[in-house]
Every structure is written in C-alpha cells, then in structure tokens.
Amino acid sequence: MASTSPNPASLSAPLLSDSISPAHAANGHAANHRHHHDGAVAASVCGDAGDPFAFLSEDRPPRDRGPSPADPFRNGTPAWCGGAYAWARTLLLLPVAAVRLALFGLAIAIGYAATWVALRGWADTHVRPREGGGPMPAWRRRLMWITRISARCILFSFGYHWIRKKGRPAPRELAPIVVSNHISYIEPIFFFYELFPTIVSSDSHDALPFVGTIIRAMQVIYVDRFSPASRKAAVNEIKRKAACNSFPRVLLFPEGTTTNGRFLISFQHGAFIPGYPVQPVVVHYPHVHFDQSWGNISLLKLMFKMFTQFHNFMEVEYLPVVYPPEIKQENALHFAEDTSYAMARALNALPTYYSYGDSMIMARAVEAGKVNCSNYMVEMAWVKDVYGISTAEVMELLEHFLAMNPDNDGRVKAEDFWAHFGLDCSPLCKKIFHYFDLDIKGLITFRQFLVGCAHLRKQPLFQGSCETAFEKCRGPETSEISRAQLADLLRLSMVPPSDDKMLELFKTFDVDGDEKISRDDFMACLGRFPFLIAFFAALINGEVYIEIV
C-alpha cells in the first residue's frame, strides 16, 4: 500500500525532509530493498490517488468525447457479395467483362500513343514538367482530344454508359480553380475528359506506366505532401497557373484521398491559399448492391466488380462558385470551410475531422493484421489543430502502440503497455496509465494514448522540466547518463525493474544506441514519450516520496 499525502489537496507532499538529498535517498532505499523482499520501499511521486503530472500544470487532459463513429473510408459493399443475384449477375457478365477489358486496354493504348506524340519534342516536358513552364501549345492540346475521347471510352468500359450532369462548369476566367470530392479513381478520368485541367498530384504518380505520361500532358503540379517546401512550391505553382488564362483551370481534390462519399473529411488548404474563386463539384455514385468507392478494397477487385455490372451510375453536379472571404487573414481556413459546407449540403454528407492522416493510420493497422482497424483513427485534423502534432509523429507513436498487443477493439491493457517499456505495472505506472484511461476501464485506445501524450507535451512547464531532469540526472563529471545511473535515479520514484527489464527501458532513452544517454537522447525520448517525465518528478522538485509495495 502506498502512503498518502498529508495534504489531500496536493498531488503529493514530501514524507521526508526536503534536506535529504536524492543520492542519499537512493542509497537508503537500496539498503532497505536488500532486507525487505516482501515489503520493498521505493520513492514515489505520489500516493495511491492523484495526478502524477500535477507538477507540470493543474490542467488535466480534456475528457475526450472519443472519435466520431463515422468511418469515411469503408467500402459499403456487403461482405456476402450481394447474395445469389450478385453471383448470377457476375457469371452472366463474365463474357461482357472480357470485352470491356479489351476495350479498356485498347483505349489506354490509343490514348498513350496520342499523348506521346503530343508531348514529342516539347521543351517544357522531357521527363517531368518544368516548374515555370509555359502552357501547352494549341496544336498539342487539339491532339490531346484523342486521349480525352479514349478516357471516355475507358469510362464506358467500366460501365458508365451515360453520366448524369447537373449544372455547368463556370467560365475559366470566373473560377480558375475547381475542387471536387474524391470517391474513386473514376473522377480523375471523368475530369480529364470533361475539362482537361491541370491537376495536383503526388510525386509517386509520375512513375506509373502509361498514367505518368498522360498526367504530364495535363501539366501536372507535383507535390510531396510530407515536405513543407514541396507544398509551398505547389501552392505557388497553383497560384501562377490560376492567374494565367492561357493555362487550363486547376483541379484539386482537397480531401487528399478517397472516401466512401457518405462523409467529407477535412480539406487541405492548397486550393484556397491563392485566394481565387473556386467552383466546387460533387460526384455521387448511386448504387444498391455495389459501392463504387475505393475504400478498404483492392484496385483489381474494384475494377473486376465494375466490369461485371450491367451499368454503373454516376452523377456530377457543378455547384455555384464560392468566393474567398474579404478578410485576407482568414482566407484559407474560412474559404475551405465555406466550400466544404457547400459540398456537404449538396452531397447530403457529414463533414468530419478525419483527414488523409487517418487513412494512413488505418492502412498501417490493416498491414499489421489488426481487427477493426477503423478504431485506430484519431481525427487527425482535430489533433493537428489542437495540439500541433505532425502526421509523422503520430505514425511513430502508432508503431509503438501496435507493439503493445492491442485487443480486437484496438485497446491496450496497462500490463501490456508497460511491458513494451520493460516495466512492471507498479503503483506509479498505474497512476500514469490512469492519466490516459480517463474512463477507468483498464484499457486505452490509440486516440487516448496520442491525445494524452500530445496534451502533456503542450504543458507550459514540460520543456523546462525535461531540461531540469537531465541536468539533475547526468553525472557530475560527464554530460551523459549511464544505465546504472538511470537505475539509481528510478529508485526515487519506484522499485526499479530487474536488470533485463532495465535494459529495455534504457534502450528507450538511448535513442542513438551508443550505450549512453546524451542530452539529445533524453530530450528526444521524453518528446516522444512525455509521460516518462513522471519518473523524474521527485528529482525535479527536490523531494522524496515513499511508496510501499
């Protein structure tokens, strides 16, 4: 049983004199520990109850309502494949599918050949489009009509025999930027045929066979979404091309990935930063048995299902032009929100705080073979807005969470959580775990883990506490911490683990793997796992606490 604080209003209070040095306390504990195997005494930052992080701030993490129950990435085709009707339809249409596949291949070949000729000898595009290049000459654009007709033949081969359209594209001079929701790979093919726009595309698409050549003819703007410099350059290129009527209009999918069409995920701001009027377009795929969204379904399976449908329905609606707000400081954020709400109303869909980062999280959970992978999503747009944490940092935390043996619902027990760090579930460790487990269920989700870490790292005293902890932990003659020193320091807050488990914890702090904890290692570790700062609370405060276990 752990001793309680004399002052219940405080998180913890020293039970020994503040004049006792941490070194003496550690030595005293070591001697006591050798004589009391069943009732070991160790230093602790707090009693049985209380917040182990109160020394950082009085601010507790918000009681999170939890993620939205919506899953914007899940394909809605029934797992049982639609029953007898679907099987009969598939068998009946197999010969038709073969003909459609042949038409698809022929259209791709003709479109590629026409595009190759159109690009031949054009100085502005050898391997990749040159930034700052001029618009495509008129005769080359006319030649690209062959490829555009080929694109319509591709849509026909996929079962889109007719496409219902509502509204009309606004003149390019009025709305040089077009934005659309993104449900399948079908929309880029349709817009290529309908508008022949300039598009913004990932770097990786340039290497795709046939496709890479065709999108280069659209004078594509390449972007690496994980590179701030690349994103900035892409925004500048969008602005340059939108400003010149000699270029085609610019098309963007601001969601950044495909969804199932029943929800809108958070918009990226690249289309809205330049401050030009935007025409939103919404795409619907009405269906009964076969959901045409490119969600948690492979490309080949999706193509096969399209080939074996009598007809696939597609509806495209051009919405009124949305103009940027007059207050320039609010331009991108409010402009994106206004456009998102207009599109959500037209789609009868719900806007959410999910983003492209959530699709990455779910894909990684699928890759790891986890069940109910949507339970790992965290609404990345909300997390970034509130805590400023990057997608790369989230993905790194996810790797550690997946290594903690989550159950089928994506939740981790305290014992498995601490075993990942080589620790037993001591009273202090339980208190730290309860900081994440606000519902006191003995289990935490990835979202709770992420929000708890981000909240701690955002506390005003966190960085200074990390600096103070390292200065008090490092050796008097060195600027590093050895494994033996770390074990001694842990005695100020808990019974230190066995040598084998201590090695695991030491490896967590020894980020560069050089068998010593430098200042950079220490700060990087606590930046990644900020809850570990609780182990050094007594040292930071210059106090000693007693924990009896």
XYZ file of C-alpha atoms in Angstrom:
549
model
C 0.000 0.000 0.000
C 1.344 3.433 -0.833
C 1.496 6.176 1.731
C -0.889 9.069 1.255
C -0.079 12.733 1.180
C -0.522 14.724 4.384
C -2.268 17.396 2.331
C -5.138 15.868 0.348
C -5.453 18.956 -1.833
C -1.948 18.473 -3.115
C -0.858 15.827 -5.573
C 1.878 14.701 -3.228
C 3.838 16.016 -0.329
C 7.294 15.077 0.936
C 7.212 12.488 3.703
C 10.876 13.036 4.447
C 12.724 16.269 4.959
C 13.497 18.256 1.829
C 17.044 18.432 3.097
C 17.584 14.776 2.287
C 19.483 14.594 -0.950
C 18.311 12.383 -3.818
C 21.597 10.470 -3.725
C 21.190 9.649 -0.014
C 17.584 8.661 -0.625
C 18.598 6.334 -3.418
C 21.332 4.716 -1.297
C 18.989 4.388 1.657
C 16.387 2.705 -0.493
C 18.959 0.301 -1.936
C 19.923 -0.859 1.553
C 16.309 -1.164 2.638
C 15.386 -3.062 -0.500
C 18.006 -5.718 0.184
C 16.435 -6.501 3.586
C 12.717 -6.320 2.672
C 11.860 -8.577 -0.239
C 8.151 -8.790 0.561
C 7.635 -5.156 1.565
C 10.037 -3.246 -0.596
C 10.222 0.507 -0.073
C 10.758 2.852 -3.005
C 10.439 6.520 -3.672
C 7.294 7.689 -5.425
C 5.955 10.901 -6.875
C 2.523 10.480 -5.418
C 0.251 8.449 -3.230
C -2.385 5.963 -4.285
C -4.515 8.688 -5.795
C -3.601 11.826 -7.653
C -2.206 13.152 -10.889
C 1.441 12.157 -11.484
C 1.840 15.181 -13.751
C 0.455 17.900 -11.489
C 3.963 19.365 -11.176
C 3.703 20.323 -14.863
C 0.324 22.006 -14.655
C -3.037 21.821 -12.977
C -4.502 21.231 -16.425
C -5.854 17.738 -16.957
C -6.326 16.327 -20.456
C -9.794 17.111 -21.781
C -12.395 14.417 -21.295
C -12.398 13.363 -24.884
C -15.774 12.503 -26.330
C -13.977 9.902 -28.432
C -13.721 9.753 -32.192
C -16.738 10.080 -34.415
C -18.400 6.698 -35.039
C -18.265 7.503 -38.752
C -15.841 5.610 -40.964
C -15.341 7.690 -44.119
C -13.025 5.137 -45.751
C -15.029 1.902 -45.542
C -16.450 0.486 -48.749
C -20.122 -0.361 -48.222
C -20.375 -3.407 -50.492
C -21.830 -6.253 -48.378
C -19.277 -8.838 -47.268
C -21.561 -11.560 -48.603
C -21.166 -10.049 -52.107
C -24.867 -9.314 -52.627
C -26.208 -12.870 -52.448
C -27.491 -15.049 -55.268
C -28.353 -12.095 -57.501
C -24.793 -10.777 -57.396
C -23.292 -14.201 -58.151
C -25.708 -14.777 -61.030
C -25.006 -11.318 -62.443
C -21.261 -11.859 -62.252
C -21.425 -15.212 -64.054
C -23.730 -13.793 -66.703
C -21.499 -10.803 -67.379
C -18.139 -12.593 -67.465
C -18.100 -12.639 -71.313
C -19.106 -8.949 -71.300
C -16.318 -8.241 -68.796
C -13.805 -9.780 -71.201
C -14.987 -7.463 -73.976
C -14.882 -4.464 -71.614
C -11.338 -5.374 -70.574
C -10.280 -5.474 -74.226
C -11.888 -2.057 -74.823
C -10.118 -0.710 -71.726
C -6.738 -1.938 -72.981
C -7.308 -0.570 -76.480
C -8.382 2.843 -75.156
C -5.324 3.033 -72.893
C -3.021 2.153 -75.808
C -4.557 4.720 -78.182
C -4.591 7.426 -75.509
C -0.983 6.751 -74.592
C 0.139 6.857 -78.243
C -1.663 10.163 -78.869
C -0.206 11.662 -75.682
C 3.310 10.513 -76.583
C 3.005 12.239 -79.962
C 1.554 15.385 -78.364
C 4.478 15.643 -75.963
C 7.153 14.716 -78.500
C 9.699 17.499 -78.867
C 8.017 19.835 -76.373
C 10.836 21.558 -74.500
C 8.742 22.174 -71.372
C 8.368 18.475 -70.601
C 11.142 15.958 -71.109
C 10.967 13.611 -68.152
C 8.818 15.761 -65.852
C 7.113 19.110 -66.294
C 9.400 22.033 -65.633
C 8.317 24.470 -62.960
C 7.664 27.829 -64.529
C 6.993 26.278 -67.935
C 4.512 27.817 -70.331
C 1.087 26.495 -71.366
C 0.746 23.671 -73.873
C 0.638 24.956 -77.490
C -2.771 24.879 -79.174
C -1.960 22.144 -81.728
C -0.750 19.839 -78.958
C -3.948 20.488 -76.993
C -6.011 19.601 -80.057
C -4.099 16.347 -80.426
C -4.900 15.537 -76.795
C -8.585 15.315 -77.786
C -7.788 11.785 -78.965
C -6.672 10.937 -75.435
C -9.745 12.638 -73.955
C -12.051 10.533 -76.151
C -10.041 7.486 -75.084
C -10.753 8.463 -71.471
C -14.489 8.477 -72.212
C -14.126 5.009 -73.742
C -12.423 3.860 -70.557
C -15.395 5.116 -68.537
C -17.705 3.251 -70.929
C -15.715 0.056 -70.433
C -16.194 0.397 -66.672
C -19.967 0.520 -67.132
C -20.510 4.285 -67.125
C -22.516 4.285 -70.338
C -24.118 7.623 -69.540
C -23.267 10.126 -66.843
C -25.872 12.437 -65.417
C -24.676 16.028 -65.096
C -26.292 18.898 -63.261
C -25.148 22.476 -63.640
C -22.333 23.661 -65.869
C -18.652 24.442 -65.475
C -18.157 28.118 -64.754
C -16.021 30.077 -67.250
C -12.337 29.669 -66.571
C -11.995 33.442 -66.168
C -14.554 33.396 -63.353
C -13.367 30.306 -61.449
C -9.829 29.219 -62.393
C -9.801 26.540 -59.658
C -12.137 23.545 -59.445
C -12.394 21.332 -56.367
C -14.200 18.017 -56.087
C -14.851 15.279 -53.583
C -12.839 12.126 -54.237
C -14.503 8.713 -54.071
C -12.851 6.559 -56.717
C -10.237 6.583 -59.464
C -13.130 7.351 -61.829
C -13.334 11.116 -61.082
C -9.843 11.952 -62.442
C -10.703 10.081 -65.661
C -14.016 11.938 -65.961
C -12.496 15.371 -65.341
C -9.684 14.615 -67.795
C -12.336 14.045 -70.451
C -14.674 16.844 -69.348
C -12.279 19.694 -68.507
C -8.712 18.610 -69.396
C -7.476 20.540 -66.329
C -4.110 20.965 -64.709
C -4.041 18.698 -61.670
C -2.056 18.483 -58.466
C -0.616 15.005 -57.995
C 1.720 13.059 -55.769
C 5.313 12.623 -56.889
C 4.837 8.851 -56.961
C 2.274 9.026 -59.796
C 4.943 10.153 -62.247
C 6.440 6.659 -62.311
C 3.155 4.859 -63.113
C 3.164 3.162 -66.541
C 1.029 4.992 -69.136
C -0.648 7.096 -66.430
C 2.555 9.039 -65.677
C 2.857 10.130 -69.295
C -0.797 11.164 -69.559
C -0.820 13.259 -66.382
C 2.358 15.019 -67.534
C 0.354 16.191 -70.536
C -2.030 17.842 -68.059
C 0.934 19.966 -66.917
C 0.645 18.370 -63.519
C 1.797 20.151 -60.368
C 3.744 17.618 -58.330
C 3.722 17.742 -54.564
C 5.248 15.742 -51.756
C 2.603 16.152 -49.052
C 5.167 15.421 -46.311
C 7.571 18.148 -47.436
C 6.734 21.724 -46.367
C 8.999 23.078 -49.108
C 7.240 20.978 -51.741
C 3.797 22.034 -50.510
C 4.823 25.694 -50.602
C 6.185 25.321 -54.141
C 2.949 23.605 -55.216
C 0.834 26.452 -53.822
C 2.978 28.973 -55.725
C 2.555 26.964 -58.921
C -1.228 26.737 -58.394
C -1.326 30.498 -57.989
C 0.795 31.067 -61.098
C -1.311 28.815 -63.315
C -4.634 30.020 -61.910
C -3.618 33.619 -62.661
C -2.977 32.964 -66.362
C -5.941 32.239 -68.651
C -3.616 30.534 -71.138
C -3.399 27.586 -68.767
C -6.342 25.235 -68.229
C -8.211 25.538 -64.961
C -6.604 23.834 -61.950
C -8.361 20.793 -60.461
C -7.765 19.680 -56.875
C -9.228 17.030 -54.593
C -8.849 18.864 -51.279
C -9.588 15.783 -49.163
C -6.259 14.379 -50.344
C -7.526 10.798 -50.566
C -10.591 8.797 -51.492
C -13.579 8.375 -49.163
C -16.821 6.416 -49.393
C -18.802 9.542 -50.322
C -21.038 9.436 -47.247
C -18.737 11.813 -45.363
C -16.405 14.676 -46.193
C -13.042 14.621 -44.488
C -11.015 17.705 -43.592
C -9.860 19.800 -46.545
C -6.250 20.617 -47.203
C -5.776 24.310 -47.962
C -3.697 24.273 -51.143
C -6.662 25.184 -53.335
C -7.687 28.057 -51.094
C -4.426 29.782 -50.176
C -4.042 31.532 -53.581
C -7.345 33.335 -52.938
C -9.003 32.784 -56.335
C -12.703 31.936 -56.721
C -13.361 28.201 -56.618
C -16.068 26.136 -58.270
C -17.000 23.091 -56.171
C -18.103 19.926 -57.938
C -19.713 16.984 -56.172
C -19.766 13.438 -57.517
C -22.333 10.800 -56.477
C -22.341 7.082 -57.284
C -25.913 5.897 -56.615
C -25.961 2.148 -56.007
C -27.823 -0.695 -54.353
C -25.542 -3.733 -54.330
C -22.097 -2.445 -55.285
C -20.413 0.511 -53.586
C -18.016 2.005 -56.144
C -15.853 3.835 -53.585
C -12.174 2.981 -53.427
C -12.051 2.353 -49.694
C -10.846 -0.799 -47.990
C -10.919 -2.721 -51.259
C -8.113 -3.541 -53.685
C -7.898 -1.852 -57.087
C -8.152 -5.132 -59.019
C -11.232 -6.233 -57.066
C -12.863 -2.846 -57.619
C -12.158 -2.972 -61.369
C -13.497 -6.519 -61.642
C -16.733 -5.560 -59.912
C -17.131 -2.590 -62.245
C -16.602 -4.809 -65.286
C -19.306 -7.218 -64.048
C -22.076 -4.648 -63.528
C -24.835 -4.073 -66.063
C -24.415 -0.346 -65.574
C -22.669 1.871 -63.038
C -24.410 5.107 -62.107
C -22.524 8.377 -61.772
C -23.879 11.850 -61.134
C -21.821 15.043 -61.356
C -23.122 18.347 -60.024
C -21.402 21.680 -60.663
C -22.150 23.992 -57.729
C -22.176 27.818 -57.681
C -18.789 29.494 -57.470
C -17.501 30.147 -53.932
C -15.599 33.403 -53.455
C -12.817 33.964 -50.916
C -13.590 35.982 -47.760
C -12.796 39.660 -47.866
C -10.576 39.439 -44.767
C -7.346 38.079 -46.150
C -6.042 36.810 -42.794
C -8.987 34.409 -42.623
C -8.720 33.443 -46.258
C -7.574 29.828 -46.401
C -9.305 28.445 -43.303
C -12.695 30.091 -43.786
C -12.571 29.703 -47.544
C -12.016 25.957 -47.157
C -14.786 25.706 -44.566
C -17.281 27.605 -46.742
C -16.508 25.324 -49.678
C -16.691 22.193 -47.547
C -20.117 23.133 -46.164
C -21.444 23.898 -49.657
C -20.289 20.493 -50.884
C -21.579 18.679 -47.782
C -25.051 20.176 -48.302
C -25.103 19.115 -51.942
C -23.911 15.606 -51.075
C -26.178 15.331 -48.034
C -22.988 14.199 -46.301
C -21.453 14.945 -42.923
C -18.205 16.943 -42.663
C -15.762 15.320 -40.233
C -12.371 15.974 -38.618
C -10.869 12.909 -40.262
C -8.101 13.553 -42.767
C -5.601 11.835 -45.035
C -3.533 11.030 -41.935
C -6.371 8.838 -40.637
C -6.340 6.827 -43.841
C -2.606 6.260 -43.296
C -3.263 5.122 -39.728
C -5.959 2.681 -40.826
C -3.808 1.350 -43.677
C -0.961 0.680 -41.241
C -3.331 -1.150 -38.882
C -4.555 -3.261 -41.810
C -0.952 -4.006 -42.776
C -0.275 -5.093 -39.185
C -3.183 -7.551 -39.406
C -5.315 -5.833 -36.784
C -9.092 -6.265 -36.499
C -11.499 -3.293 -36.542
C -8.800 -1.051 -37.988
C -11.070 1.996 -38.081
C -10.864 2.032 -34.249
C -7.290 3.302 -34.570
C -8.277 6.526 -36.342
C -7.920 9.719 -34.325
C -9.476 12.547 -36.397
C -6.116 13.922 -37.417
C -7.401 17.344 -38.449
C -8.629 17.923 -34.879
C -5.402 16.577 -33.344
C -3.247 18.821 -35.535
C -5.398 21.872 -34.877
C -5.475 21.457 -31.086
C -2.024 20.023 -30.390
C 0.072 20.830 -33.463
C 1.351 17.263 -33.735
C 2.545 16.123 -37.156
C 1.448 13.058 -39.108
C 4.985 11.631 -38.919
C 4.937 11.869 -35.108
C 1.531 10.207 -34.986
C 2.708 7.337 -37.184
C 5.743 6.822 -34.960
C 3.543 6.588 -31.864
C 1.270 4.196 -33.734
C 4.177 1.801 -34.298
C 4.780 1.641 -30.550
C 1.078 1.229 -29.814
C 0.785 -1.655 -32.285
C 3.693 -3.335 -30.500
C 1.725 -3.241 -27.201
C -0.529 -6.156 -28.208
C -3.849 -4.299 -28.655
C -7.013 -6.419 -28.497
C -9.540 -6.861 -31.303
C -11.091 -3.490 -30.484
C -7.726 -1.718 -30.668
C -7.321 -1.264 -26.894
C -4.249 -1.926 -24.748
C -4.088 -3.134 -21.125
C -1.831 -1.459 -18.572
C 0.336 -4.572 -18.226
C 0.979 -4.763 -21.980
C 1.523 -1.007 -22.150
C 4.328 -1.044 -19.578
C 5.800 -4.335 -20.777
C 6.649 -2.516 -24.011
C 8.972 -0.301 -21.964
C 10.374 -3.155 -19.882
C 8.425 -2.184 -16.758
C 6.034 -3.905 -14.408
C 2.731 -2.261 -13.580
C 3.865 -0.592 -10.337
C 1.624 1.831 -8.408
C 3.276 4.799 -10.133
C 2.895 3.142 -13.542
C -0.787 2.567 -12.791
C -1.227 6.248 -11.973
C 0.435 7.224 -15.250
C -1.769 4.778 -17.155
C -4.887 6.191 -15.474
C -3.882 9.582 -16.846
C -4.700 8.161 -20.303
C -7.532 5.913 -19.112
C -9.960 8.659 -18.093
C -12.890 6.232 -18.138
C -11.080 3.884 -15.681
C -11.694 0.841 -17.870
C -8.186 -0.560 -17.553
C -7.808 -0.214 -21.328
C -6.794 2.657 -23.610
C -7.242 3.301 -27.308
C -4.637 4.733 -29.626
C -6.535 8.013 -29.645
C -6.358 8.238 -25.830
C -2.649 7.435 -25.920
C -1.988 10.042 -28.599
C -4.092 12.786 -27.011
C -2.570 12.169 -23.581
C 0.982 12.394 -24.953
C 0.194 15.485 -27.024
C -1.501 17.165 -24.063
C 1.487 16.554 -21.780
C 3.935 17.835 -24.336
C 1.906 21.014 -24.685
C 2.067 21.860 -20.974
C 3.941 25.136 -20.321
C 6.369 23.592 -17.832
C 7.102 20.421 -19.801
C 10.168 21.545 -21.733
C 11.750 23.201 -18.720
C 11.064 20.121 -16.585
C 12.833 17.921 -19.135
C 15.860 20.227 -19.109
C 15.921 20.252 -15.294
C 15.558 16.464 -15.111
C 18.541 15.897 -17.369
C 20.740 18.382 -15.513
C 19.984 16.621 -12.219
C 20.357 13.144 -13.714
C 23.634 13.440 -15.580
C 26.894 12.501 -13.957
C 28.832 15.260 -12.165
C 31.857 14.785 -14.414
C 30.036 13.950 -17.635
C 27.102 15.155 -19.699
C 25.608 11.676 -20.061
C 23.596 9.137 -18.072
C 24.709 5.522 -17.741
C 22.420 2.531 -17.225
C 23.480 2.242 -13.577
C 22.750 5.926 -13.009
C 19.296 5.559 -14.576
C 18.511 2.604 -12.295
C 19.589 4.577 -9.230
C 17.501 7.562 -10.279
C 14.399 5.413 -10.725
C 14.653 4.433 -7.055
C 13.478 7.936 -6.249
C 10.074 7.159 -7.720
C 9.562 3.388 -7.876
C 11.045 -0.026 -7.316
C 13.439 -0.300 -10.260
C 12.882 -3.211 -12.651
C 15.133 -6.240 -12.981
C 18.343 -5.959 -14.961
C 16.797 -7.430 -18.124
C 13.817 -5.097 -17.999
C 16.033 -2.186 -17.051
C 17.914 -2.771 -20.289
C 14.663 -2.340 -22.252
C 13.907 0.966 -20.547
C 17.489 2.128 -21.060
C 17.197 1.377 -24.789
C 14.086 3.564 -24.896
C 16.131 6.516 -23.606
C 19.256 5.646 -25.587
C 17.809 6.845 -28.869
C 21.038 6.668 -30.892
C 22.034 3.266 -29.423
C 25.511 4.259 -28.232
C 25.094 2.741 -24.712
C 24.755 6.139 -23.044
C 22.003 8.687 -22.707
C 23.069 12.076 -24.006
C 21.070 15.247 -23.602
C 19.724 14.867 -27.148
C 18.718 11.260 -26.404
C 16.982 12.275 -23.182
C 15.051 15.150 -24.742
C 14.099 13.118 -27.827
C 12.822 10.245 -25.684
C 10.692 12.500 -23.481
C 9.445 14.344 -26.549
C 8.270 11.015 -27.933
C 7.025 9.551 -24.623
C 6.338 12.602 -22.434
C 4.639 10.537 -19.710
C 8.065 9.184 -18.679
C 8.818 12.591 -17.125
C 6.766 11.418 -14.117
C 9.659 9.124 -13.149
C 11.801 12.218 -12.525
C 9.233 14.344 -10.721
C 10.810 13.842 -7.276
C 14.217 14.748 -8.647
C 12.880 17.865 -10.354
C 11.109 19.036 -7.201
C 13.990 18.077 -4.895
C 11.601 15.952 -2.828
C 11.469 12.343 -1.720
C 8.335 10.208 -1.524
C 7.790 6.792 -0.023
C 5.912 4.039 -1.815
C 5.339 0.690 -0.097
C 4.508 -2.184 -2.430
